[in-house]
PDB file of C-alpha atoms in Angstrom:
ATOM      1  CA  UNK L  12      14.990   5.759 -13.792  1.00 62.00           C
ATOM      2  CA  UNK L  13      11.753   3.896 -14.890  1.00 77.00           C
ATOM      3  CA  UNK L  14       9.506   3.074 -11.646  1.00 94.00           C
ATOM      4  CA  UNK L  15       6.947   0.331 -11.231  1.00 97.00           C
ATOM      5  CA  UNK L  16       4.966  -0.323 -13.990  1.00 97.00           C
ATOM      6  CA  UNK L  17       1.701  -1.951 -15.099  1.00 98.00           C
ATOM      7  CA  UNK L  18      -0.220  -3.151 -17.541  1.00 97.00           C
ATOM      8  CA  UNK L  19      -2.599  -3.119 -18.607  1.00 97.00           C
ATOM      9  CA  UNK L  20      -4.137   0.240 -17.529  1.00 97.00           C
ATOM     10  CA  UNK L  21      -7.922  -1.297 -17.653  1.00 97.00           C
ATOM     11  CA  UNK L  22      -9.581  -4.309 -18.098  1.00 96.00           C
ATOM     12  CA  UNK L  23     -13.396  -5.540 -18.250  1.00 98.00           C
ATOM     13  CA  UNK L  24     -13.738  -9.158 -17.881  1.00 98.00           C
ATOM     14  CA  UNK L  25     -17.051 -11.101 -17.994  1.00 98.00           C
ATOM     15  CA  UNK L  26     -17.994 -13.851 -14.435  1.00 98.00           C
ATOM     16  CA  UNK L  27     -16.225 -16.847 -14.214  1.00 98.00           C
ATOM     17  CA  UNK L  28     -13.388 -15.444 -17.102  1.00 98.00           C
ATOM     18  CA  UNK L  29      -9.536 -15.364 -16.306  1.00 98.00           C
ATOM     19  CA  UNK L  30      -7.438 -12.355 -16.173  1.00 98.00           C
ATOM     20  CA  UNK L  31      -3.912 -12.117 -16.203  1.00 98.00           C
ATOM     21  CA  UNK L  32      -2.233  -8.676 -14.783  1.00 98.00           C
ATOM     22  CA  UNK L  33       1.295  -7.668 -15.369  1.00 98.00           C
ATOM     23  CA  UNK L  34       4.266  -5.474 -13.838  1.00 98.00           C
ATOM     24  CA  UNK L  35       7.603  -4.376 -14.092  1.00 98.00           C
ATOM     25  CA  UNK L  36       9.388  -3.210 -10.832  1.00 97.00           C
ATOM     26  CA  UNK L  37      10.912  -0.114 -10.082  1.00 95.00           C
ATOM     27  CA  UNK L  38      15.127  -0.841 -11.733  1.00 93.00           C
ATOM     28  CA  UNK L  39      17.234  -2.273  -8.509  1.00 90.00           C
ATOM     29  CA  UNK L  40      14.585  -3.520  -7.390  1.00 93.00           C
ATOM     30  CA  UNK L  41      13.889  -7.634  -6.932  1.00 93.00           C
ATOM     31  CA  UNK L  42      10.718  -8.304  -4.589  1.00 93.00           C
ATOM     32  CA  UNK L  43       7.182  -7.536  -6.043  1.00 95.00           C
ATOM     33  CA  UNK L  44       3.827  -7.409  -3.911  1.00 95.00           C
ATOM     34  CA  UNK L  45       0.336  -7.114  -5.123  1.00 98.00           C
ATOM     35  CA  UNK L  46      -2.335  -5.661  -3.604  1.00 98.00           C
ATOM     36  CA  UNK L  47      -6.067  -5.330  -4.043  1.00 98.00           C
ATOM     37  CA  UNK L  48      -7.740  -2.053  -3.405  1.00 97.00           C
ATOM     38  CA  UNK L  49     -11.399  -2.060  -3.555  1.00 96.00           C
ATOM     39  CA  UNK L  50     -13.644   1.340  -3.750  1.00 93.00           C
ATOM     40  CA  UNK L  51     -12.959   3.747  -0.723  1.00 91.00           C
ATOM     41  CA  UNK L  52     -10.566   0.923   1.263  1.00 94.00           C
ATOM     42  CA  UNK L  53      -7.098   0.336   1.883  1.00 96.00           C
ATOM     43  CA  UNK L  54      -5.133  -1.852  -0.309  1.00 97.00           C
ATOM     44  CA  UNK L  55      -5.169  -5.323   0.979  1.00 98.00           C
ATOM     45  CA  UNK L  56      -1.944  -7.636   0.420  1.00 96.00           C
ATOM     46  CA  UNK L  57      -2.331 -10.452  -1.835  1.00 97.00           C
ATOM     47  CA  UNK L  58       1.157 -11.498  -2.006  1.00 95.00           C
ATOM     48  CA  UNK L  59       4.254 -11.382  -2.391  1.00 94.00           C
ATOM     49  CA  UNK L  60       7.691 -12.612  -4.737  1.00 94.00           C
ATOM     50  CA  UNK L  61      11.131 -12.847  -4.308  1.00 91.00           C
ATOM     51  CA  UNK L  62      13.490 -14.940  -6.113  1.00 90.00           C
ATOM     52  CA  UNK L  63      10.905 -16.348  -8.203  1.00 93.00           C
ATOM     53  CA  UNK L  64       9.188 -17.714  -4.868  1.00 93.00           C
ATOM     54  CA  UNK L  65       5.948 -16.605  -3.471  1.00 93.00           C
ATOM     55  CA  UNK L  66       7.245 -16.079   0.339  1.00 89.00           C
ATOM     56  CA  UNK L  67       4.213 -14.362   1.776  1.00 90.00           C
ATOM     57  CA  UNK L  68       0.192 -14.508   1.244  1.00 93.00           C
ATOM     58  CA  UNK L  69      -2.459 -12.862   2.072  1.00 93.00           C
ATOM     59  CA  UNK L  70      -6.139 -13.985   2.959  1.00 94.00           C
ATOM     60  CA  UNK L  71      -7.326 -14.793  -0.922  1.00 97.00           C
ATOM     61  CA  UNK L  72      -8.561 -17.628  -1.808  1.00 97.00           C
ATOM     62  CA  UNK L  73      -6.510 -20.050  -4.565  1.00 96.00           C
ATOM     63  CA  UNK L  74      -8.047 -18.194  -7.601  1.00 98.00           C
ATOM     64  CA  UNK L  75      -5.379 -15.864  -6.912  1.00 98.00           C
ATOM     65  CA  UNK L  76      -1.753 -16.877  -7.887  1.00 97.00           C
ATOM     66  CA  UNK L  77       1.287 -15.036  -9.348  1.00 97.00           C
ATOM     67  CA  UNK L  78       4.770 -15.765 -11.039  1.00 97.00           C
ATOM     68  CA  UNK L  79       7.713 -13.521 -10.698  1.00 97.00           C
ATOM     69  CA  UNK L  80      10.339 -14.099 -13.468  1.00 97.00           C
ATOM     70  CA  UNK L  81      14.103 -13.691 -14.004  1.00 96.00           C
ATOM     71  CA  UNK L  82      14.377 -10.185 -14.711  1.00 95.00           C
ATOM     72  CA  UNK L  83      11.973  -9.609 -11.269  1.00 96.00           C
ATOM     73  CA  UNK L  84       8.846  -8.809 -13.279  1.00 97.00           C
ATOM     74  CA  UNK L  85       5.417 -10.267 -12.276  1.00 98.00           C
ATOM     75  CA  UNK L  86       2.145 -11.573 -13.220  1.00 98.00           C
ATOM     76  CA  UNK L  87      -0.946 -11.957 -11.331  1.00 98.00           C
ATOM     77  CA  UNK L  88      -3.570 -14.226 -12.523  1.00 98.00           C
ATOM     78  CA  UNK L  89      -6.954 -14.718 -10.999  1.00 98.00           C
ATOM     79  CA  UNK L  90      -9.659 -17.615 -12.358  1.00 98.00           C
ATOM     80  CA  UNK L  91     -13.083 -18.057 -12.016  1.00 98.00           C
ATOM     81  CA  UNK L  92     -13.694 -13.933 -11.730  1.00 98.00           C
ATOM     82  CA  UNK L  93     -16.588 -13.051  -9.401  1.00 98.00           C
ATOM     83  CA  UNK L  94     -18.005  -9.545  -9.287  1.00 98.00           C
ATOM     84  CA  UNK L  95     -16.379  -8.734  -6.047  1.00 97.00           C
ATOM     85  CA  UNK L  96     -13.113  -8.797  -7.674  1.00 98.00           C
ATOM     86  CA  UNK L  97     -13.717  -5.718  -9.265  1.00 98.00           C
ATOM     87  CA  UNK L  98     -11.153  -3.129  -7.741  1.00 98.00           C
ATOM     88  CA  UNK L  99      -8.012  -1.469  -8.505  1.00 98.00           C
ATOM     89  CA  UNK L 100      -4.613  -4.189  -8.756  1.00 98.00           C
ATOM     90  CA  UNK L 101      -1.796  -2.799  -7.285  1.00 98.00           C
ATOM     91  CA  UNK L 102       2.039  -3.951  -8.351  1.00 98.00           C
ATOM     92  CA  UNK L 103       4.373  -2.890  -5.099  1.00 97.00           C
ATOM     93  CA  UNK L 104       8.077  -3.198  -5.361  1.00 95.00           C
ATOM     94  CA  UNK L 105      11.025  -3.387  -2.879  1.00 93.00           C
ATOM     95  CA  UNK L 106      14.581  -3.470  -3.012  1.00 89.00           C
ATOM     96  CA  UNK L 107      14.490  -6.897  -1.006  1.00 76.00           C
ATOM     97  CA  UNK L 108      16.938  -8.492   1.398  1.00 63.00           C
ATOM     98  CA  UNK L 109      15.190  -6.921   4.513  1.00 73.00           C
ATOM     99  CA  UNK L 110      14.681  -3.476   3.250  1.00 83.00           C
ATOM    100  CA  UNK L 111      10.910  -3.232   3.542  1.00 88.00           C
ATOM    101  CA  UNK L 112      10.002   0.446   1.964  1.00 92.00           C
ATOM    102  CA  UNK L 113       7.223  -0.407  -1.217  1.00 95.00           C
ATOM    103  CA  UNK L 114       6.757   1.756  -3.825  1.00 96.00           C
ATOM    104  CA  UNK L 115       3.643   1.285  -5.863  1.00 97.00           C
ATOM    105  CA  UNK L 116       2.650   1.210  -9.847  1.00 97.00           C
ATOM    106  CA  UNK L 117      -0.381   3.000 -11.110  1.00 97.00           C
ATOM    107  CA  UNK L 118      -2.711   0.042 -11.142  1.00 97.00           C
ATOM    108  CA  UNK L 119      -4.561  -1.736 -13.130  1.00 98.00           C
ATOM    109  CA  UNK L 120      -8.159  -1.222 -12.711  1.00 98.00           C
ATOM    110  CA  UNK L 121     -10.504  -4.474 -13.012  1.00 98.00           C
ATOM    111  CA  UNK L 122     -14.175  -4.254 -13.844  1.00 98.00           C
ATOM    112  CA  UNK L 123     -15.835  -8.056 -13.912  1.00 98.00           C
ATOM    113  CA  UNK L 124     -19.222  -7.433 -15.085  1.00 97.00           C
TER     114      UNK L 124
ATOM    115  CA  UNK A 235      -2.987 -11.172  11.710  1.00 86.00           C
ATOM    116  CA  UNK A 236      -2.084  -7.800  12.096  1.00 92.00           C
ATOM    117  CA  UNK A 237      -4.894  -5.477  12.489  1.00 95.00           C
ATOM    118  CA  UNK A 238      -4.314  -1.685  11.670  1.00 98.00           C
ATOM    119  CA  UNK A 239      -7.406   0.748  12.506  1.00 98.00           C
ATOM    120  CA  UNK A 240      -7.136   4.527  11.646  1.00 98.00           C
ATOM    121  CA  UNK A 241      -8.739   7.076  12.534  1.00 98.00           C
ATOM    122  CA  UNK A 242     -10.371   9.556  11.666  1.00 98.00           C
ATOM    123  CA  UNK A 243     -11.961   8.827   8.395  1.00 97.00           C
ATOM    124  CA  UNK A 244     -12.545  12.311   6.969  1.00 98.00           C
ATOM    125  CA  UNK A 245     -10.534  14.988   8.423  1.00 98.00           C
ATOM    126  CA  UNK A 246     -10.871  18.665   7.461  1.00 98.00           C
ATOM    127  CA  UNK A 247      -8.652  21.257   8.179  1.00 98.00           C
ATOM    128  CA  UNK A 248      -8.180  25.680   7.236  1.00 98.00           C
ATOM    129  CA  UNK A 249      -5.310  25.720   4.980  1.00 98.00           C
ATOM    130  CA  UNK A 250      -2.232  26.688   7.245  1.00 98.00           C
ATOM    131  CA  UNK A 251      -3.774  24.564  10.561  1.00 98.00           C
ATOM    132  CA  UNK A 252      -1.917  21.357  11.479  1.00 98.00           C
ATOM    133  CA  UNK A 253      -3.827  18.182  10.475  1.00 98.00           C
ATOM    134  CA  UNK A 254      -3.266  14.931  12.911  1.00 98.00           C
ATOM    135  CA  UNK A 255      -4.186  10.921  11.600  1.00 98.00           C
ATOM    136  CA  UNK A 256      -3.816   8.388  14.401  1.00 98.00           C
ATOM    137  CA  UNK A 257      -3.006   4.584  13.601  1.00 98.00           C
ATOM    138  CA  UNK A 258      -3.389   1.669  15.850  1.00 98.00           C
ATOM    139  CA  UNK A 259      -1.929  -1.990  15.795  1.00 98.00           C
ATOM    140  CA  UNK A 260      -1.845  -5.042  17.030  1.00 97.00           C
ATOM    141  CA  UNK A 261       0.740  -7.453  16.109  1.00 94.00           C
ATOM    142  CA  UNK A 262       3.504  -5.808  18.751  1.00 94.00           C
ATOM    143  CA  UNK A 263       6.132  -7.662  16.622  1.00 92.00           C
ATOM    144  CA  UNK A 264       5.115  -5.045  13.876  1.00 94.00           C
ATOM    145  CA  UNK A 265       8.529  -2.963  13.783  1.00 93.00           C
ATOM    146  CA  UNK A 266       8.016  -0.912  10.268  1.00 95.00           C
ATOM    147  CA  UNK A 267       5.448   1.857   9.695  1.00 97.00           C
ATOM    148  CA  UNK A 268       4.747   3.558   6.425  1.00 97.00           C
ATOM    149  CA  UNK A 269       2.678   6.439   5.634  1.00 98.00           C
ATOM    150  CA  UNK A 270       0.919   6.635   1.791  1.00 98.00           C
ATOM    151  CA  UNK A 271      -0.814   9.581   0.325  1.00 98.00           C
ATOM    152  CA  UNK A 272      -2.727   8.662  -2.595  1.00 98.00           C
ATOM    153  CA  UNK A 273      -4.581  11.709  -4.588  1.00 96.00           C
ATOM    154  CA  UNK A 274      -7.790  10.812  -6.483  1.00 93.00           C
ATOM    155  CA  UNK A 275      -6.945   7.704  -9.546  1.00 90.00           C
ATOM    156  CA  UNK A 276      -3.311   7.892  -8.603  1.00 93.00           C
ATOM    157  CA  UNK A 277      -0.609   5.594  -6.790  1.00 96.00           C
ATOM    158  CA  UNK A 278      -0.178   5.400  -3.359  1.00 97.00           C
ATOM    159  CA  UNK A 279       3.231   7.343  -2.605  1.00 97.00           C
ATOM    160  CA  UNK A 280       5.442   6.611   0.429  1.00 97.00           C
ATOM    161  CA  UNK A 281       5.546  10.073   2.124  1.00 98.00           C
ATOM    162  CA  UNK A 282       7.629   8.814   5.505  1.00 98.00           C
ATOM    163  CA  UNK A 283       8.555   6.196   7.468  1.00 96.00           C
ATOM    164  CA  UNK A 284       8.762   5.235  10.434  1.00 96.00           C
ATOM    165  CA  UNK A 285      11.024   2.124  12.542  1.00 93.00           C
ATOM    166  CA  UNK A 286      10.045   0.556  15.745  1.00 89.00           C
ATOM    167  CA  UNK A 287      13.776   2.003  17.178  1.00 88.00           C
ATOM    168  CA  UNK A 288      12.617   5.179  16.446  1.00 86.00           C
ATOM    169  CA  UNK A 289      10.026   7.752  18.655  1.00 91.00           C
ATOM    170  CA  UNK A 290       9.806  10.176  15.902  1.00 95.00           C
ATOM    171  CA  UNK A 291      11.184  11.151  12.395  1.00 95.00           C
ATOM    172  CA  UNK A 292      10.290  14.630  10.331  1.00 97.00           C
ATOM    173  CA  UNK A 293      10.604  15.153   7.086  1.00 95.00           C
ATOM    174  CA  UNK A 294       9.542  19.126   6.698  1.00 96.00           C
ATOM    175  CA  UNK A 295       6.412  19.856   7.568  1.00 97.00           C
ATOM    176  CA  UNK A 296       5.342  15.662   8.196  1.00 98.00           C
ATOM    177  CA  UNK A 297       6.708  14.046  11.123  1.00 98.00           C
ATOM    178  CA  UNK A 298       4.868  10.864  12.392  1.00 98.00           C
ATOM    179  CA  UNK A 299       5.630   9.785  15.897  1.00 97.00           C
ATOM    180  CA  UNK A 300       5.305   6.076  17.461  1.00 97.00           C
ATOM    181  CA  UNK A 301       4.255   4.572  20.849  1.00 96.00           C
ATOM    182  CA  UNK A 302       5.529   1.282  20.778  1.00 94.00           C
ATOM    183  CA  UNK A 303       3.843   0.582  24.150  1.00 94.00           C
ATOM    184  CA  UNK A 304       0.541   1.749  23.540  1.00 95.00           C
ATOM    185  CA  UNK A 305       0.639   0.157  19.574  1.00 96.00           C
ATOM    186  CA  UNK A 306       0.150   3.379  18.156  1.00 96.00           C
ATOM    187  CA  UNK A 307       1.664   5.801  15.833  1.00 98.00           C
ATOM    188  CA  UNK A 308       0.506   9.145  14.199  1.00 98.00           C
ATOM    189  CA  UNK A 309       0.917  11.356  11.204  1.00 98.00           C
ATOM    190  CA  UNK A 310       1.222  15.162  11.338  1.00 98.00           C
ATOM    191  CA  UNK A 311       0.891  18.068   8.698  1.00 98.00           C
ATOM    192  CA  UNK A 312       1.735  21.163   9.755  1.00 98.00           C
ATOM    193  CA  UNK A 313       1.039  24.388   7.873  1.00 98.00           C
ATOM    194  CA  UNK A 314      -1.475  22.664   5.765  1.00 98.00           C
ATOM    195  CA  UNK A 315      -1.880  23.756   1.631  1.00 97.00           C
ATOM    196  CA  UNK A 316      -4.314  23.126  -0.810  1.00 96.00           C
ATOM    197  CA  UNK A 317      -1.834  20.702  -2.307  1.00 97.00           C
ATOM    198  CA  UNK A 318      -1.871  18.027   0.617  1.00 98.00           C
ATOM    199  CA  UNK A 319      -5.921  17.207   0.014  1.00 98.00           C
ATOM    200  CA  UNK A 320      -5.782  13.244  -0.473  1.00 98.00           C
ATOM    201  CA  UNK A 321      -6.594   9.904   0.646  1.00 98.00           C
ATOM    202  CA  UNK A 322      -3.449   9.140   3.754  1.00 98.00           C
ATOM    203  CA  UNK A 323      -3.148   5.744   4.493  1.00 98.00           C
ATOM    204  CA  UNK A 324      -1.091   4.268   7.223  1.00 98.00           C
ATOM    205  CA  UNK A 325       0.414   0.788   7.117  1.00 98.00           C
ATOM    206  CA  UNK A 326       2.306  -1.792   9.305  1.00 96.00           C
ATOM    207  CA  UNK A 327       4.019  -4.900   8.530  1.00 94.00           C
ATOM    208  CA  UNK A 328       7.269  -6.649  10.575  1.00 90.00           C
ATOM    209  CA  UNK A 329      10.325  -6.561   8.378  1.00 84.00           C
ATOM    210  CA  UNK A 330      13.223  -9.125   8.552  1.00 75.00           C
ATOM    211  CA  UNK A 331      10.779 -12.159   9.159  1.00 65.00           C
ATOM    212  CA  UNK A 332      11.228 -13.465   5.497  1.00 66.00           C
ATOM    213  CA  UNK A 333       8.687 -11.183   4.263  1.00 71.00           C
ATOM    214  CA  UNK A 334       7.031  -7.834   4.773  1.00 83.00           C
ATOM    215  CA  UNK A 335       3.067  -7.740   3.175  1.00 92.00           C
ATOM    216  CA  UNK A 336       1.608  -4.450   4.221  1.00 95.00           C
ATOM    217  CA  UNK A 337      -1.556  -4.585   6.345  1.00 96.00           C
ATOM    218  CA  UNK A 338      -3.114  -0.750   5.552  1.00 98.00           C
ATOM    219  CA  UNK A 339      -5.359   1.310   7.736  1.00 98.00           C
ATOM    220  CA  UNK A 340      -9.011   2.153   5.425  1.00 97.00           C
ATOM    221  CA  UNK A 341      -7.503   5.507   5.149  1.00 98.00           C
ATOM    222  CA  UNK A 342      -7.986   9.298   6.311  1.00 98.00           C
ATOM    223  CA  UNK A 343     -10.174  11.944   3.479  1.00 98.00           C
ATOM    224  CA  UNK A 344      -7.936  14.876   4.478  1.00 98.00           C
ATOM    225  CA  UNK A 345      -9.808  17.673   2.956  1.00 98.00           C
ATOM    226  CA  UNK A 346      -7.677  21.554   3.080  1.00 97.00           C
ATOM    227  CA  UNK A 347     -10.418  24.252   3.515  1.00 95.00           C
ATOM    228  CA  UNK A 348      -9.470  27.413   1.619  1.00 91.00           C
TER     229      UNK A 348
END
């Protein structure tokens, strides 16, 4: 049984590019969250999908929007990179319908230079 | 918002002592709390849980407890090994209002002194 995925593993992006991160959830499940963990901090929510929907946001700014598709995977996408978006991206997912454990991919670490 | 603080932020502990990481919240209609352990460029991994219905819940030698009147909940390790060295995190969020986003604690440096 596969568990969250990501993808891709690393990334360096220049100011002011666009980056697109990607992941799979864990099989059975159908709600994906992203998160944003910056050096030596907790991960903070960005947001989060269900039925194709974004039902919950965090405190980020517009630059920061998602998809979630049929088969439950998701993309985050982020415009107009600024060098304090450099951190590690973390793909949650959940089995949905009020069951509210997360279990986390490895991450996709961002370095906007 | 909910507001999680955590406390402390390095911890270090003689292998076999218990280790202890208080949490505090604020939203009181916060009614789920998670506990991650993250080791160094890994994921975060759920290690317990914890509802609002609940006082207290072991699993082994981790059992977190919650005081729903005083907004705070705690983690402990007993018989400490080498092995549980990591980054904990607790977490909060109130489940069954539509949606459930995390808010996370900065995190405890639990450090296991040979």
């Amino acid at each position: 049984d596969a568990g969250v995925t990501q993808s891709p593993t690393h990334l360096i992006k220049t100011r002011g590019q666009q980056v697109t991160l990607r992941c799979s959830p864990k099989s059975g499940h159908d709600t994906v969250s992203w998160y944003q963990q910056a050096l030596g901090q907790g991960p903070q929510f960005i947001f989060q999908y269900y039925e194709e929907e974004e039902r919950q946001r965090g405190n980020f700014p517009d630059r920061f929007s998602g998809h979630q598709f049929p088969n439950y995977s998701s993309e985050l996408n982020v415009n107009a990179l600024l060098l304090g978006d450099s951190a590690l991206y973390l793909c949650a997912s959940s089995p949905g319908a009020g069951v509210p454990e997360q279990y986390f991919g490895p991450g996709t670490r961002l370095t906007v230079t | 918002g909910e507001n999680v603080e955590q406390h402390p932020s390095t911890l270090s502990v003689q292998e076999g002592d218990s280790a202890v990481i208080k949490c505090t919240y604020s939203d009181s209609a916060s009614n789920y709390f998670p506990w991650y352990k993250q080791e160094l460029g890994k994921r975060p991994q759920l290690i317990i849980d914890i509802r609002s219905n609940v006082g207290e819940k072991k699993d082994q030698r981790i059992a977190v407890t919650l005081n729903k009147t005083a907004k705070h909940f705690s983690l402990h390790i007993t018989e400490t090994q080498p092995e549980d060295s990591a980054v904990y995190f607790c977490a909060a969020t109130h489940s069954g209002g539509g949606a459930d986003g995390l808010t996370f604690g900065k995190g405890t440096h639990l450090i296991i002194q040979p």
